[in-house]
Coordinates of C-alpha atoms in Angstrom, one line a residue:
Chain A
M10 CA 0.0 0.2 -0.2
D11 CA 1.3 3.3 -0.9
E12 CA 1.8 6.2 1.4
V13 CA -1.3 8.3 1.7
V14 CA -1.1 11.9 1.5
R15 CA -3.9 14.2 2.9
I16 CA -4.7 17.5 1.3
G17 CA -6.7 19.9 3.4
I18 CA -9.1 22.7 2.0
A19 CA -7.3 25.1 -0.5
E20 CA -4.3 23.1 0.0
Y21 CA -2.2 21.3 -2.9
A22 CA 0.7 18.8 -2.9
V23 CA 3.0 17.2 -5.6
S24 CA 4.5 13.9 -5.7
Q25 CA 7.5 11.7 -7.6
K26 CA 7.0 8.8 -6.0
P27 CA 4.0 6.2 -5.8
I28 CA 1.3 7.6 -3.7
I29 CA -2.1 8.0 -2.8
L30 CA -3.3 11.3 -2.9
R31 CA -6.6 12.3 -0.8
T32 CA -8.8 15.2 0.2
A33 CA -11.9 14.8 2.0
G34 CA -15.4 16.5 2.2
L35 CA -15.2 18.4 -1.2
G36 CA -18.4 20.5 -1.4
S37 CA -18.5 23.2 -3.9
C38 CA -14.9 22.9 -4.2
V39 CA -13.3 21.2 -7.0
G40 CA -10.4 18.2 -6.6
V41 CA -8.2 18.9 -9.4
I42 CA -5.6 15.9 -10.1
I43 CA -2.6 16.6 -12.8
Y44 CA -0.4 13.5 -13.5
D45 CA 1.9 11.9 -15.9
Q46 CA 1.4 8.3 -15.0
E47 CA 4.3 7.1 -17.1
R48 CA 7.0 9.2 -15.1
G49 CA 5.0 8.5 -11.8
L50 CA 4.4 12.2 -11.4
S51 CA 1.3 13.2 -9.8
S52 CA -0.6 16.3 -8.2
M53 CA -3.9 17.1 -6.4
A54 CA -5.5 20.6 -5.4
H55 CA -8.4 21.3 -3.2
V56 CA -9.7 24.4 -5.0
M57 CA -12.0 26.7 -3.2
L58 CA -12.9 29.7 -5.7
P59 CA -12.3 30.2 -9.2
D60 CA -10.2 33.5 -9.3
S61 CA -7.0 34.5 -7.6
A62 CA -7.6 38.3 -8.4
I63 CA -9.6 38.7 -5.1
S64 CA -6.6 37.7 -3.1
R65 CA -4.5 40.0 -1.3
N66 CA -1.5 37.6 -0.9
V67 CA -1.6 35.0 -3.8
A68 CA 1.8 33.4 -2.3
L69 CA -0.3 32.1 1.0
E70 CA -3.0 30.8 -1.2
I71 CA -2.0 29.1 -4.7
G72 CA -3.9 26.0 -3.8
K73 CA -7.4 27.9 -3.1
F74 CA -7.8 29.4 -6.6
A75 CA -8.8 27.5 -10.0
D76 CA -6.2 29.8 -11.9
T77 CA -3.3 29.6 -9.5
A78 CA -3.5 26.3 -8.5
V79 CA -3.6 24.4 -12.0
V80 CA -0.8 26.9 -13.3
E81 CA 1.5 25.7 -10.3
L82 CA 0.9 22.0 -10.5
A83 CA 1.7 21.8 -14.3
R84 CA 4.4 23.7 -13.8
R85 CA 6.0 21.8 -10.8
L86 CA 5.1 18.5 -12.6
R87 CA 6.8 19.8 -15.9
H88 CA 9.9 21.1 -13.7
S89 CA 10.1 17.4 -12.5
G90 CA 10.1 16.3 -16.2
A91 CA 6.3 15.5 -17.1
I92 CA 5.9 15.2 -20.7
R93 CA 2.4 13.8 -20.7
L94 CA 0.2 15.6 -18.6
R95 CA -3.6 14.5 -17.9
A96 CA -6.0 15.8 -15.5
K97 CA -9.0 14.4 -13.7
I98 CA -11.7 16.7 -11.6
A99 CA -14.3 16.1 -9.1
G100 CA -16.4 18.6 -6.9
G101 CA -18.3 21.4 -7.6
A102 CA -21.5 20.6 -5.8
Q103 CA -24.2 22.8 -4.5
M104 CA -24.7 21.7 -1.4
F105 CA -27.3 24.2 0.1
Q106 CA -30.7 25.0 -2.0
F107 CA -31.0 28.4 -1.1
K108 CA -34.3 29.8 -1.3
Y109 CA -32.8 33.4 -1.8
E110 CA -30.1 34.9 -4.1
H111 CA -26.5 34.7 -3.2
E112 CA -23.5 35.1 -5.0
S113 CA -21.8 31.8 -3.4
M114 CA -25.1 29.8 -4.7
R115 CA -23.7 28.9 -8.0
I116 CA -20.1 28.9 -6.8
G117 CA -19.5 25.0 -7.4
E118 CA -20.7 25.7 -11.2
R119 CA -18.2 28.6 -11.3
N120 CA -15.5 26.4 -9.9
I121 CA -15.8 23.9 -12.3
A122 CA -15.8 26.1 -15.3
A123 CA -12.6 27.8 -14.1
V124 CA -10.6 24.6 -13.6
K125 CA -11.6 23.6 -17.0
L126 CA -10.5 27.0 -18.7
A127 CA -7.1 26.9 -16.7
L128 CA -6.7 23.3 -18.0
R129 CA -6.9 24.5 -21.5
K130 CA -4.8 27.2 -21.1
A131 CA -2.0 25.2 -19.5
N132 CA -2.5 22.7 -22.0
V133 CA -3.6 19.9 -19.8
P134 CA -6.0 17.3 -21.3
L135 CA -9.2 16.6 -18.9
V136 CA -9.5 12.7 -19.1
A137 CA -12.3 12.1 -16.4
E138 CA -14.7 14.2 -14.2
D139 CA -17.6 13.6 -11.9
V140 CA -18.8 17.1 -11.0
G141 CA -22.0 19.1 -10.1
G142 CA -25.0 17.3 -8.1
T143 CA -25.6 17.9 -4.6
N144 CA -23.5 15.5 -3.0
G145 CA -20.2 16.1 -0.9
R146 CA -17.2 14.1 -2.2
T147 CA -14.1 12.3 -0.9
I148 CA -11.3 11.5 -3.4
E149 CA -8.5 9.5 -3.4
F150 CA -5.9 9.4 -6.6
H151 CA -3.7 6.3 -6.7
S152 CA -1.0 7.2 -8.9
T153 CA 0.3 3.7 -9.7
T154 CA -2.7 3.1 -11.7
G155 CA -4.6 6.5 -12.7
R156 CA -7.6 5.5 -10.9
L157 CA -9.5 8.3 -9.0
V158 CA -12.0 6.9 -6.3
I159 CA -15.1 9.0 -5.5
R160 CA -16.8 8.3 -2.1
T161 CA -20.1 10.2 -1.1
V162 CA -22.1 9.6 2.2
N163 CA -25.6 9.7 0.3
V164 CA -24.9 7.8 -3.1
G165 CA -22.2 5.5 -2.9
T166 CA -18.8 5.0 -4.5
L167 CA -17.9 5.6 -7.8
E168 CA -14.3 5.3 -9.5
I169 CA -13.1 7.2 -12.7
Chain B
M13 CA -4.6 35.6 16.1
L14 CA -7.1 38.0 17.6
N15 CA -6.2 40.3 20.5
R16 CA -7.2 39.8 23.7
M17 CA -10.2 42.6 23.3
E18 CA -11.2 40.8 20.2
Q19 CA -11.4 37.5 21.6
D20 CA -13.2 38.9 24.6
V21 CA -16.1 40.7 22.5
F22 CA -16.2 37.5 20.3
R23 CA -16.6 35.1 23.3
E24 CA -19.3 37.3 24.8
I25 CA -20.9 37.2 21.4
G26 CA -20.8 33.6 21.5
N27 CA -21.8 33.3 25.3
I28 CA -25.0 35.6 25.0
G29 CA -25.9 34.3 21.4
A30 CA -25.8 30.7 22.2
A31 CA -27.4 31.2 25.7
H32 CA -30.6 32.4 24.1
A33 CA -30.4 29.7 21.2
A34 CA -30.0 26.8 23.8
T35 CA -33.1 28.1 25.6
A36 CA -34.8 28.0 22.6
L37 CA -33.7 24.4 21.9
S38 CA -34.6 23.5 25.6
T39 CA -37.8 24.9 25.2
L40 CA -38.4 22.7 22.1
L41 CA -36.8 19.9 23.8
G42 CA -38.6 20.1 27.1
Q43 CA -35.1 19.1 28.6
P44 CA -32.2 21.3 29.9
V45 CA -29.8 22.3 27.3
E46 CA -26.1 22.9 28.3
I47 CA -23.4 25.2 26.7
E48 CA -19.8 25.4 27.0
V49 CA -17.6 28.3 27.0
P50 CA -17.6 29.4 23.3
S51 CA -14.1 29.5 21.5
A52 CA -13.3 32.5 19.3
D53 CA -10.6 32.6 17.2
L54 CA -8.6 33.0 14.1
E55 CA -8.0 29.7 13.0
S56 CA -6.8 27.7 9.8
F57 CA -9.7 25.9 7.9
S58 CA -8.4 22.6 8.6
T59 CA -8.6 23.2 12.1
I60 CA -12.1 24.5 12.3
I61 CA -13.2 21.7 10.2
E62 CA -11.3 19.3 13.0
R63 CA -13.4 21.3 15.7
V64 CA -16.7 20.0 14.2
G65 CA -15.8 16.6 13.9
G66 CA -13.3 16.5 10.8
A67 CA -14.2 16.6 7.2
E68 CA -16.3 13.4 6.8
A69 CA -18.3 13.6 9.9
Y70 CA -22.0 12.7 8.4
T71 CA -23.4 16.1 9.9
A72 CA -26.8 18.1 9.5
G73 CA -26.5 21.4 9.1
A74 CA -28.7 24.6 8.9
L75 CA -27.2 27.7 7.4
L76 CA -28.7 31.4 7.8
R77 CA -26.8 34.6 7.4
F78 CA -27.0 37.8 9.2
S79 CA -27.3 40.9 7.2
G80 CA -27.9 44.7 8.7
D81 CA -25.5 45.9 11.2
I82 CA -23.8 42.5 11.5
K83 CA -22.9 40.6 8.3
A84 CA -21.8 36.7 9.2
C85 CA -22.6 33.3 8.4
L86 CA -24.3 31.0 11.0
L87 CA -24.5 27.5 10.9
F88 CA -26.1 25.0 13.5
L89 CA -24.6 21.5 13.1
M90 CA -25.2 18.0 14.6
P91 CA -24.2 14.7 13.7
L92 CA -26.9 13.2 11.6
E93 CA -28.2 11.1 13.9
D94 CA -28.4 13.3 16.6
A95 CA -30.3 15.6 14.2
E96 CA -32.5 12.8 13.2
K97 CA -33.4 12.3 17.2
L98 CA -34.1 15.6 17.9
V99 CA -36.4 15.8 14.6
A100 CA -38.2 12.8 15.8
Q101 CA -38.8 14.1 19.2
L102 CA -40.4 17.3 17.7
L103 CA -42.5 15.3 15.0
Q104 CA -43.3 12.8 17.9
Q105 CA -42.7 9.9 15.5
P106 CA -39.7 7.6 14.5
F107 CA -37.5 9.8 11.6
R108 CA -34.8 9.2 9.3
F109 CA -33.4 11.7 6.8
F110 CA -33.5 10.2 3.0
S111 CA -36.5 8.0 3.8
D112 CA -40.2 8.8 2.5
Q113 CA -40.5 11.2 5.5
H114 CA -37.4 13.2 4.3
A115 CA -39.2 16.6 3.3
L116 CA -41.2 16.8 6.5
G117 CA -38.2 16.1 8.4
V118 CA -35.8 18.9 6.8
S119 CA -38.6 21.3 7.1
A120 CA -38.7 20.7 10.9
W121 CA -35.2 20.9 10.9
E122 CA -34.9 24.2 9.0
E123 CA -37.4 25.3 11.3
I124 CA -35.2 24.3 14.4
G125 CA -32.3 26.2 12.7
N126 CA -34.3 29.2 12.2
I127 CA -35.6 29.1 15.7
L128 CA -31.9 28.6 17.3
I129 CA -30.2 31.1 14.8
G130 CA -33.1 33.7 15.3
A131 CA -32.8 33.7 19.2
Y132 CA -29.1 34.0 18.8
A133 CA -29.7 37.0 16.4
R134 CA -32.1 38.8 18.6
S135 CA -30.0 38.7 21.7
I136 CA -26.8 40.2 20.2
S137 CA -29.1 42.9 18.6
D138 CA -30.5 43.6 21.8
W139 CA -27.3 43.4 23.5
L140 CA -25.7 45.7 21.1
N141 CA -28.7 48.0 20.2
L142 CA -27.7 46.9 16.7
S143 CA -29.9 46.0 13.7
V144 CA -29.4 42.4 12.7
H145 CA -31.5 40.7 10.1
V146 CA -31.6 36.9 9.3
T147 CA -32.2 35.1 6.1
V148 CA -34.5 32.1 5.5
P149 CA -32.7 28.7 6.6
A150 CA -31.0 26.4 4.0
S151 CA -30.0 22.9 4.9
A152 CA -27.8 20.2 3.9
F153 CA -27.1 16.4 5.2
D154 CA -23.8 15.4 4.3
M155 CA -19.8 15.7 5.1
V156 CA -19.3 18.5 7.3
G157 CA -16.3 19.4 5.4
A158 CA -18.5 19.7 2.2
I159 CA -20.9 21.8 4.4
L160 CA -18.8 24.0 6.2
E161 CA -17.1 25.0 3.0
V162 CA -19.6 27.6 1.7
A163 CA -19.0 29.4 5.3
L164 CA -15.3 29.8 4.7
L165 CA -15.7 31.2 1.1
E166 CA -15.7 34.7 2.0
S167 CA -12.4 34.5 4.5
T168 CA -9.9 35.8 2.0
K169 CA -7.7 38.3 4.5
F170 CA -5.6 36.1 6.4
G171 CA -4.8 33.3 3.8
N172 CA -6.5 29.8 4.5
M173 CA -7.8 30.9 7.9
A174 CA -11.2 32.2 9.3
V175 CA -12.4 34.0 12.4
Y176 CA -14.9 31.8 14.0
I177 CA -17.1 31.8 17.1
D178 CA -18.0 28.2 18.4
T179 CA -20.4 27.0 21.1
R180 CA -20.9 23.3 22.0
L181 CA -24.7 22.7 22.9
S182 CA -25.6 19.6 24.8
S183 CA -28.6 17.9 26.0
S184 CA -27.2 15.1 28.1
G185 CA -31.0 13.7 29.1
N186 CA -31.4 13.2 25.3
D187 CA -27.7 12.7 24.5
L188 CA -27.6 15.1 21.8
N189 CA -24.6 17.5 20.9
G190 CA -24.3 20.4 18.4
H191 CA -22.6 23.3 17.5
L192 CA -23.4 26.8 16.9
L193 CA -20.8 28.3 14.6
L194 CA -20.6 32.1 13.4
L195 CA -18.1 33.2 10.9
P196 CA -18.3 36.9 10.4
E197 CA -17.8 38.4 7.0
E198 CA -14.7 40.7 6.6
G199 CA -15.0 43.9 8.8
A200 CA -18.5 42.9 9.8
F201 CA -18.0 43.5 13.4
T202 CA -16.3 47.0 13.1
S203 CA -19.9 48.6 14.1
V204 CA -19.8 46.2 16.9
F205 CA -16.1 47.3 18.4
E206 CA -17.0 51.0 17.7
R207 CA -20.1 50.6 19.7
L208 CA -18.3 48.8 22.8
G209 CA -15.6 51.8 22.1
V210 CA -12.9 48.9 21.5
D211 CA -9.8 49.9 19.7
I212 CA -9.3 46.9 16.9
D213 CA -5.6 48.0 16.4
G214 CA -5.0 48.2 20.0

């Protein structure tokens, strides 16, 4: 069994060895996995918001925003010798069905769109996704197989 | 870290708000409800999530927002089983979420959130003579990390940290435990500190 690295909300990790990357309790946040399976390189971020423009100290919050997280993961993997990067994403749910209008209402959708845009800009093909809906997700990426296991408390487990 | 004065003010808000919410809950239950001394501080997202049971704890959440003189996000959180017991007691029939009674239970749960957080808001606005409005409740029944995220979204001032006021509620008679969590929006308490004559840079 490979070592499990836990990634907290708004955090990220990059690995050059066989590993299991795990992040728990994704709601409107999006879990982004970028990897090069042939070269054993993998990374994951727990993205909370679409755009780092609102940040006052981006250096402290790289993993928090779709734009900065994707750029950083791709940059670090390529720096370590990645050639054929692929991405998988999961999350972006709407946890609360609000009866009133509020900006955070559609944050899940906006996160998904922002992550996809950032992946396109970084030239990383998206090969699998499990996004949207109304359920929280815990995800586990197995770097040796490239499998992403997605667990929910209300609708069971899925693998992409 | 918050300074001592800020912590004291936030703890007092937690005390007064939660005491009134606990009284409201106690009336609903017909049982005494105890509150713990509130915690109030600036903490990392991970620490806040740990405090309420860890990201994957199966939790019922009711969320309301304060608007007006104080802008904040309020969450009433209970382990799912405890929330089921509480709802069952109010409905006076056995109850499980995601059963065919789900919609009925959700309405009851949101009403509980409304009553508790409404009491919280009223006591604070009376104490400080401020105008605090409360939105209609929304609810979620899922992993607590996923529920809490929405309340952490507005915290961007201190990196991956947020100011929170947390009060634990429990009713030993019914073996129920819950959290009342207040997460202020940035600058939301400026008017409070002004009213109390607290120098926030001091």
